[in-house]
Structures are given as C-alpha cells and as structure tokens.
C-alpha cells in the first residue's frame, strides 16, 4: 500500500512505538510532528501504522487523542527493537528530547464566573485551564505572576500530575 515491502512497514511501526515510548503519552499532533519530521514517514504511513498498532492492541488511545503503549507494545519494543537502525533510533531520540523540553505556554487572566472573581491559569500545550476563585486580588496577582514567570518546573509537575490522573487512571 504505502510501503515498499513488509520489512519497511515493520520498521516504521517500530519507530512509531519507540516514539510513543519516548514522548510518554503524547498527544496526536505531537506524535505526528515527531514521526513526520526528517522524512521518517509521511502522513498516510503515519495514519496507517498508528491505526494498525491500535487495532493490534500494541497502542491504546487515552483521553483526548493521547496514546500510550500497552504491555504488548512495550514487549514488542523489547523483542523487536533490533529491527530499527541505530542511526534512525538515535535521530528519533534527539527529536523526541527536543519536543519534550519545549517550554509550555503559561498564561493567566482574570474573569468573572458565576458572579465570583476567578483567576484562570492556562497551559496552552495541554489545553487545560485551572480556575481559582480569588477574593484577594493581590494574592491572585502574585499567583498569576508565578504562573507565567516563575517556578515553571513545579507548575509543569502540577499540570502533568493532573493530566496523568485524567488520561492514565489507575487500573483496577
């Protein structure tokens, strides 16, 4: 279909599995960006491979278009990682690291919600909004400043904790 041979298709699927593992639960657009960069695959190959990996139970879609490896997907990487050329894997790791270290965009804004003054702390990359009812405007302004200028690692950890709880609930 999109591949020259079955070996090429397996290599691309393995690269995609590796990409999901490296990005740790990536959103669809981030994963697609990783895989389409540097000609690793084209859009049609990406869509085809991702669909087959989901259908085969190696990848699971969680939350709103986020992906994670299943146990079978993790095992596939362990058993078949030698199918990916070391140079291609190193390039993938470099790109994934760059995507993982991009600073998320933090913004803060005031609004009125149900008659109360609310401070909205936004994280555009994750598409999340944390709304805090604030009676003390000075405290709210200090929090808004910290949100957008300071302690980004702590705030990123908070956002990751919240999104992980939403997208990766504990398995029963």
PDB file of C-alpha atoms in Angstrom:
ATOM      1  CA  UNK A   1       0.000   0.000   0.000  1.00  0.00           C
ATOM      2  CA  UNK A   2       2.311   2.812   1.262  1.00  0.00           C
ATOM      3  CA  UNK A   3       5.412   0.728   1.829  1.00  0.00           C
ATOM      4  CA  UNK A   4       7.981  -0.792  -0.479  1.00  0.00           C
ATOM      5  CA  UNK A   5       7.947  -4.057   1.470  1.00  0.00           C
ATOM      6  CA  UNK A   6       6.788  -5.598   4.735  1.00  0.00           C
ATOM      7  CA  UNK A   7      10.212  -5.010   6.315  1.00  0.00           C
ATOM      8  CA  UNK A   8       9.852  -1.254   5.764  1.00  0.00           C
ATOM      9  CA  UNK A   9       6.360  -1.334   7.282  1.00  0.00           C
ATOM     10  CA  UNK A  10       7.630  -3.164  10.383  1.00  0.00           C
ATOM     11  CA  UNK A  11      10.473  -0.648  10.776  1.00  0.00           C
ATOM     12  CA  UNK A  12       8.050   2.272  10.623  1.00  0.00           C
ATOM     13  CA  UNK A  13       5.711   0.662  13.153  1.00  0.00           C
ATOM     14  CA  UNK A  14       8.653   0.040  15.473  1.00  0.00           C
ATOM     15  CA  UNK A  15       9.740   3.665  15.094  1.00  0.00           C
ATOM     16  CA  UNK A  16       6.220   4.746  15.983  1.00  0.00           C
ATOM     17  CA  UNK A  17       6.203   2.512  19.073  1.00  0.00           C
ATOM     18  CA  UNK A  18       9.584   3.931  20.095  1.00  0.00           C
ATOM     19  CA  UNK A  19       8.251   7.461  19.571  1.00  0.00           C
ATOM     20  CA  UNK A  20       5.263   6.843  21.835  1.00  0.00           C
ATOM     21  CA  UNK A  21       7.575   5.397  24.491  1.00  0.00           C
ATOM     22  CA  UNK A  22       9.978   8.340  24.254  1.00  0.00           C
ATOM     23  CA  UNK A  23       7.259  11.002  24.447  1.00  0.00           C
ATOM     24  CA  UNK A  24       5.437   9.244  27.331  1.00  0.00           C
ATOM     25  CA  UNK A  25       1.772   9.505  26.387  1.00  0.00           C
ATOM     26  CA  UNK A  26       1.933  12.052  23.590  1.00  0.00           C
ATOM     27  CA  UNK A  27      -0.942  13.953  22.082  1.00  0.00           C
ATOM     28  CA  UNK A  28      -1.751  13.050  18.490  1.00  0.00           C
ATOM     29  CA  UNK A  29      -0.299  16.241  16.994  1.00  0.00           C
ATOM     30  CA  UNK A  30       2.982  15.945  18.949  1.00  0.00           C
ATOM     31  CA  UNK A  31       3.381  12.301  17.914  1.00  0.00           C
ATOM     32  CA  UNK A  32       2.615  13.159  14.300  1.00  0.00           C
ATOM     33  CA  UNK A  33       5.148  16.008  14.415  1.00  0.00           C
ATOM     34  CA  UNK A  34       7.816  13.609  15.693  1.00  0.00           C
ATOM     35  CA  UNK A  35       7.119  10.987  13.054  1.00  0.00           C
ATOM     36  CA  UNK A  36       6.782  13.326  10.063  1.00  0.00           C
ATOM     37  CA  UNK A  37       9.954  15.266  10.838  1.00  0.00           C
ATOM     38  CA  UNK A  38      13.044  14.489   8.821  1.00  0.00           C
ATOM     39  CA  UNK A  39      11.062  12.261   6.446  1.00  0.00           C
ATOM     40  CA  UNK A  40      10.674   9.372   8.887  1.00  0.00           C
ATOM     41  CA  UNK A  41       7.277   8.717   7.337  1.00  0.00           C
ATOM     42  CA  UNK A  42       4.566  10.610   5.532  1.00  0.00           C
ATOM     43  CA  UNK A  43       1.068  11.385   6.800  1.00  0.00           C
ATOM     44  CA  UNK A  44      -0.513   8.342   5.149  1.00  0.00           C
ATOM     45  CA  UNK A  45       2.111   5.971   6.539  1.00  0.00           C
ATOM     46  CA  UNK A  46       1.705   7.528   9.986  1.00  0.00           C
ATOM     47  CA  UNK A  47      -2.083   7.168   9.933  1.00  0.00           C
ATOM     48  CA  UNK A  48      -1.906   3.610   8.595  1.00  0.00           C
ATOM     49  CA  UNK A  49       0.724   2.437  11.103  1.00  0.00           C
ATOM     50  CA  UNK A  50      -0.959   4.083  14.088  1.00  0.00           C
ATOM     51  CA  UNK A  51      -4.300   2.534  13.133  1.00  0.00           C
ATOM     52  CA  UNK A  52      -2.777  -0.930  12.832  1.00  0.00           C
ATOM     53  CA  UNK A  53      -0.909  -0.563  16.136  1.00  0.00           C
ATOM     54  CA  UNK A  54      -4.159   0.418  17.870  1.00  0.00           C
ATOM     55  CA  UNK A  55      -6.099  -2.395  16.162  1.00  0.00           C
ATOM     56  CA  UNK A  56      -3.481  -4.948  17.192  1.00  0.00           C
ATOM     57  CA  UNK A  57      -3.564  -3.830  20.830  1.00  0.00           C
ATOM     58  CA  UNK A  58       0.006  -2.525  20.956  1.00  0.00           C
ATOM     59  CA  UNK A  59      -1.094   1.092  21.420  1.00  0.00           C
ATOM     60  CA  UNK A  60      -4.063   2.437  23.324  1.00  0.00           C
ATOM     61  CA  UNK A  61      -5.727   5.801  22.835  1.00  0.00           C
ATOM     62  CA  UNK A  62      -6.345   7.516  26.157  1.00  0.00           C
ATOM     63  CA  UNK A  63      -8.230  10.670  26.947  1.00  0.00           C
ATOM     64  CA  UNK A  64      -8.486  13.139  24.130  1.00  0.00           C
ATOM     65  CA  UNK A  65      -6.199  11.788  21.412  1.00  0.00           C
ATOM     66  CA  UNK A  66      -3.283  10.810  23.625  1.00  0.00           C
ATOM     67  CA  UNK A  67      -1.521   7.489  23.152  1.00  0.00           C
ATOM     68  CA  UNK A  68       0.240   5.049  25.400  1.00  0.00           C
ATOM     69  CA  UNK A  69       1.860   1.696  24.892  1.00  0.00           C
ATOM     70  CA  UNK A  70       0.073  -1.353  26.190  1.00  0.00           C
ATOM     71  CA  UNK A  71       2.038  -4.140  27.828  1.00  0.00           C
ATOM     72  CA  UNK A  72       2.093  -5.860  24.425  1.00  0.00           C
ATOM     73  CA  UNK A  73       3.504  -2.677  22.874  1.00  0.00           C
ATOM     74  CA  UNK A  74       6.244  -2.472  25.496  1.00  0.00           C
ATOM     75  CA  UNK A  75       7.092  -6.130  24.861  1.00  0.00           C
ATOM     76  CA  UNK A  76       7.235  -5.512  21.117  1.00  0.00           C
ATOM     77  CA  UNK A  77       9.888  -2.860  21.700  1.00  0.00           C
ATOM     78  CA  UNK A  78      11.873  -5.248  23.886  1.00  0.00           C
ATOM     79  CA  UNK A  79      11.717  -8.105  21.410  1.00  0.00           C
ATOM     80  CA  UNK A  80      11.910  -6.273  18.085  1.00  0.00           C
ATOM     81  CA  UNK A  81      13.908  -3.093  18.733  1.00  0.00           C
ATOM     82  CA  UNK A  82      16.735  -4.548  16.633  1.00  0.00           C
ATOM     83  CA  UNK A  83      14.509  -4.033  13.570  1.00  0.00           C
ATOM     84  CA  UNK A  84      15.180  -0.282  13.761  1.00  0.00           C
ATOM     85  CA  UNK A  85      18.516   1.015  12.543  1.00  0.00           C
ATOM     86  CA  UNK A  86      20.567   2.547  15.349  1.00  0.00           C
ATOM     87  CA  UNK A  87      21.065   5.789  13.416  1.00  0.00           C
ATOM     88  CA  UNK A  88      17.310   6.196  12.891  1.00  0.00           C
ATOM     89  CA  UNK A  89      16.637   5.454  16.555  1.00  0.00           C
ATOM     90  CA  UNK A  90      19.241   7.989  17.726  1.00  0.00           C
ATOM     91  CA  UNK A  91      17.749  10.668  15.453  1.00  0.00           C
ATOM     92  CA  UNK A  92      14.285   9.856  16.818  1.00  0.00           C
ATOM     93  CA  UNK A  93      15.566  10.158  20.406  1.00  0.00           C
ATOM     94  CA  UNK A  94      17.141  13.539  19.664  1.00  0.00           C
ATOM     95  CA  UNK A  95      13.931  14.900  18.149  1.00  0.00           C
ATOM     96  CA  UNK A  96      11.790  13.458  20.966  1.00  0.00           C
ATOM     97  CA  UNK A  97      14.043  15.065  23.556  1.00  0.00           C
ATOM     98  CA  UNK A  98      13.645  18.436  21.839  1.00  0.00           C
ATOM     99  CA  UNK A  99       9.853  18.021  21.795  1.00  0.00           C
ATOM    100  CA  UNK A 100       9.821  17.007  25.474  1.00  0.00           C
ATOM    101  CA  UNK A 101      11.861  20.045  26.540  1.00  0.00           C
ATOM    102  CA  UNK A 102       9.901  22.745  24.728  1.00  0.00           C
ATOM    103  CA  UNK A 103       8.605  25.161  27.336  1.00  0.00           C
ATOM    104  CA  UNK A 104       4.815  25.104  27.571  1.00  0.00           C
ATOM    105  CA  UNK A 105       2.955  28.383  27.245  1.00  0.00           C
ATOM    106  CA  UNK A 106       1.566  29.599  30.559  1.00  0.00           C
ATOM    107  CA  UNK A 107      -0.911  32.447  30.736  1.00  0.00           C
ATOM    108  CA  UNK A 108      -3.071  33.888  33.458  1.00  0.00           C
ATOM    109  CA  UNK A 109      -6.197  36.002  33.158  1.00  0.00           C
ATOM    110  CA  UNK A 110      -8.953  37.371  35.343  1.00  0.00           C
ATOM    111  CA  UNK A 111     -12.606  36.750  34.620  1.00  0.00           C
ATOM    112  CA  UNK A 112     -15.959  36.506  36.327  1.00  0.00           C
ATOM    113  CA  UNK A 113     -17.510  33.059  36.683  1.00  0.00           C
ATOM    114  CA  UNK A 114     -20.915  32.610  38.296  1.00  0.00           C
ATOM    115  CA  UNK A 115     -20.610  36.042  39.905  1.00  0.00           C
ATOM    116  CA  UNK A 116     -17.212  35.381  41.509  1.00  0.00           C
ATOM    117  CA  UNK A 117     -13.870  36.840  40.502  1.00  0.00           C
ATOM    118  CA  UNK A 118     -11.797  33.995  39.098  1.00  0.00           C
ATOM    119  CA  UNK A 119      -8.137  33.675  38.220  1.00  0.00           C
ATOM    120  CA  UNK A 120      -7.682  31.383  35.211  1.00  0.00           C
ATOM    121  CA  UNK A 121      -4.286  29.717  34.984  1.00  0.00           C
ATOM    122  CA  UNK A 122      -3.909  28.334  31.470  1.00  0.00           C
ATOM    123  CA  UNK A 123      -1.500  25.832  29.986  1.00  0.00           C
ATOM    124  CA  UNK A 124      -1.982  26.052  26.236  1.00  0.00           C
ATOM    125  CA  UNK A 125       0.093  22.997  25.281  1.00  0.00           C
ATOM    126  CA  UNK A 126      -2.065  20.727  27.418  1.00  0.00           C
ATOM    127  CA  UNK A 127      -5.235  22.663  26.696  1.00  0.00           C
ATOM    128  CA  UNK A 128      -6.005  22.976  30.392  1.00  0.00           C
ATOM    129  CA  UNK A 129      -7.431  25.769  32.488  1.00  0.00           C
ATOM    130  CA  UNK A 130      -7.229  25.831  36.271  1.00  0.00           C
ATOM    131  CA  UNK A 131      -9.814  28.252  37.695  1.00  0.00           C
ATOM    132  CA  UNK A 132      -9.319  29.625  41.206  1.00  0.00           C
ATOM    133  CA  UNK A 133     -11.922  31.719  42.944  1.00  0.00           C
ATOM    134  CA  UNK A 134      -9.978  34.673  44.339  1.00  0.00           C
ATOM    135  CA  UNK A 135     -11.271  37.183  46.860  1.00  0.00           C
ATOM    136  CA  UNK A 136      -7.802  38.623  47.456  1.00  0.00           C
ATOM    137  CA  UNK A 137      -6.730  40.328  44.228  1.00  0.00           C
ATOM    138  CA  UNK A 138      -3.124  40.835  45.443  1.00  0.00           C
ATOM    139  CA  UNK A 139      -2.716  37.135  46.172  1.00  0.00           C
ATOM    140  CA  UNK A 140      -4.232  36.330  42.784  1.00  0.00           C
ATOM    141  CA  UNK A 141      -1.856  38.709  41.015  1.00  0.00           C
ATOM    142  CA  UNK A 142       1.106  37.101  42.798  1.00  0.00           C
ATOM    143  CA  UNK A 143      -0.105  33.669  41.728  1.00  0.00           C
ATOM    144  CA  UNK A 144      -0.595  34.856  38.151  1.00  0.00           C
ATOM    145  CA  UNK A 145       2.952  36.242  38.083  1.00  0.00           C
ATOM    146  CA  UNK A 146       4.383  32.995  39.472  1.00  0.00           C
ATOM    147  CA  UNK A 147       2.352  31.008  36.966  1.00  0.00           C
ATOM    148  CA  UNK A 148       3.713  32.885  33.985  1.00  0.00           C
ATOM    149  CA  UNK A 149       7.229  33.776  35.165  1.00  0.00           C
ATOM    150  CA  UNK A 150       8.483  31.563  37.981  1.00  0.00           C
ATOM    151  CA  UNK A 151       8.527  28.000  39.178  1.00  0.00           C
ATOM    152  CA  UNK A 152       7.630  26.547  35.778  1.00  0.00           C
ATOM    153  CA  UNK A 153       9.038  23.170  36.732  1.00  0.00           C
ATOM    154  CA  UNK A 154       6.733  22.940  39.760  1.00  0.00           C
ATOM    155  CA  UNK A 155       3.776  24.117  37.721  1.00  0.00           C
ATOM    156  CA  UNK A 156       4.618  21.689  34.926  1.00  0.00           C
ATOM    157  CA  UNK A 157       4.727  18.914  37.513  1.00  0.00           C
ATOM    158  CA  UNK A 158       1.295  20.004  38.764  1.00  0.00           C
ATOM    159  CA  UNK A 159      -0.129  20.009  35.254  1.00  0.00           C
ATOM    160  CA  UNK A 160       1.447  16.638  34.483  1.00  0.00           C
ATOM    161  CA  UNK A 161       0.016  15.226  37.699  1.00  0.00           C
ATOM    162  CA  UNK A 162      -3.440  16.497  36.788  1.00  0.00           C
ATOM    163  CA  UNK A 163      -3.307  15.297  33.182  1.00  0.00           C
ATOM    164  CA  UNK A 164      -1.840  11.930  34.143  1.00  0.00           C
ATOM    165  CA  UNK A 165      -4.733  11.419  36.560  1.00  0.00           C
ATOM    166  CA  UNK A 166      -7.162  12.250  33.752  1.00  0.00           C
ATOM    167  CA  UNK A 167      -5.513  10.347  30.923  1.00  0.00           C
ATOM    168  CA  UNK A 168      -3.962   7.424  32.823  1.00  0.00           C
ATOM    169  CA  UNK A 169      -6.325   6.490  35.626  1.00  0.00           C
ATOM    170  CA  UNK A 170      -5.096   3.707  37.924  1.00  0.00           C
ATOM    171  CA  UNK A 171      -6.008   0.313  36.529  1.00  0.00           C
ATOM    172  CA  UNK A 172      -8.227  -1.794  38.739  1.00  0.00           C
TER     173      UNK A 172
END
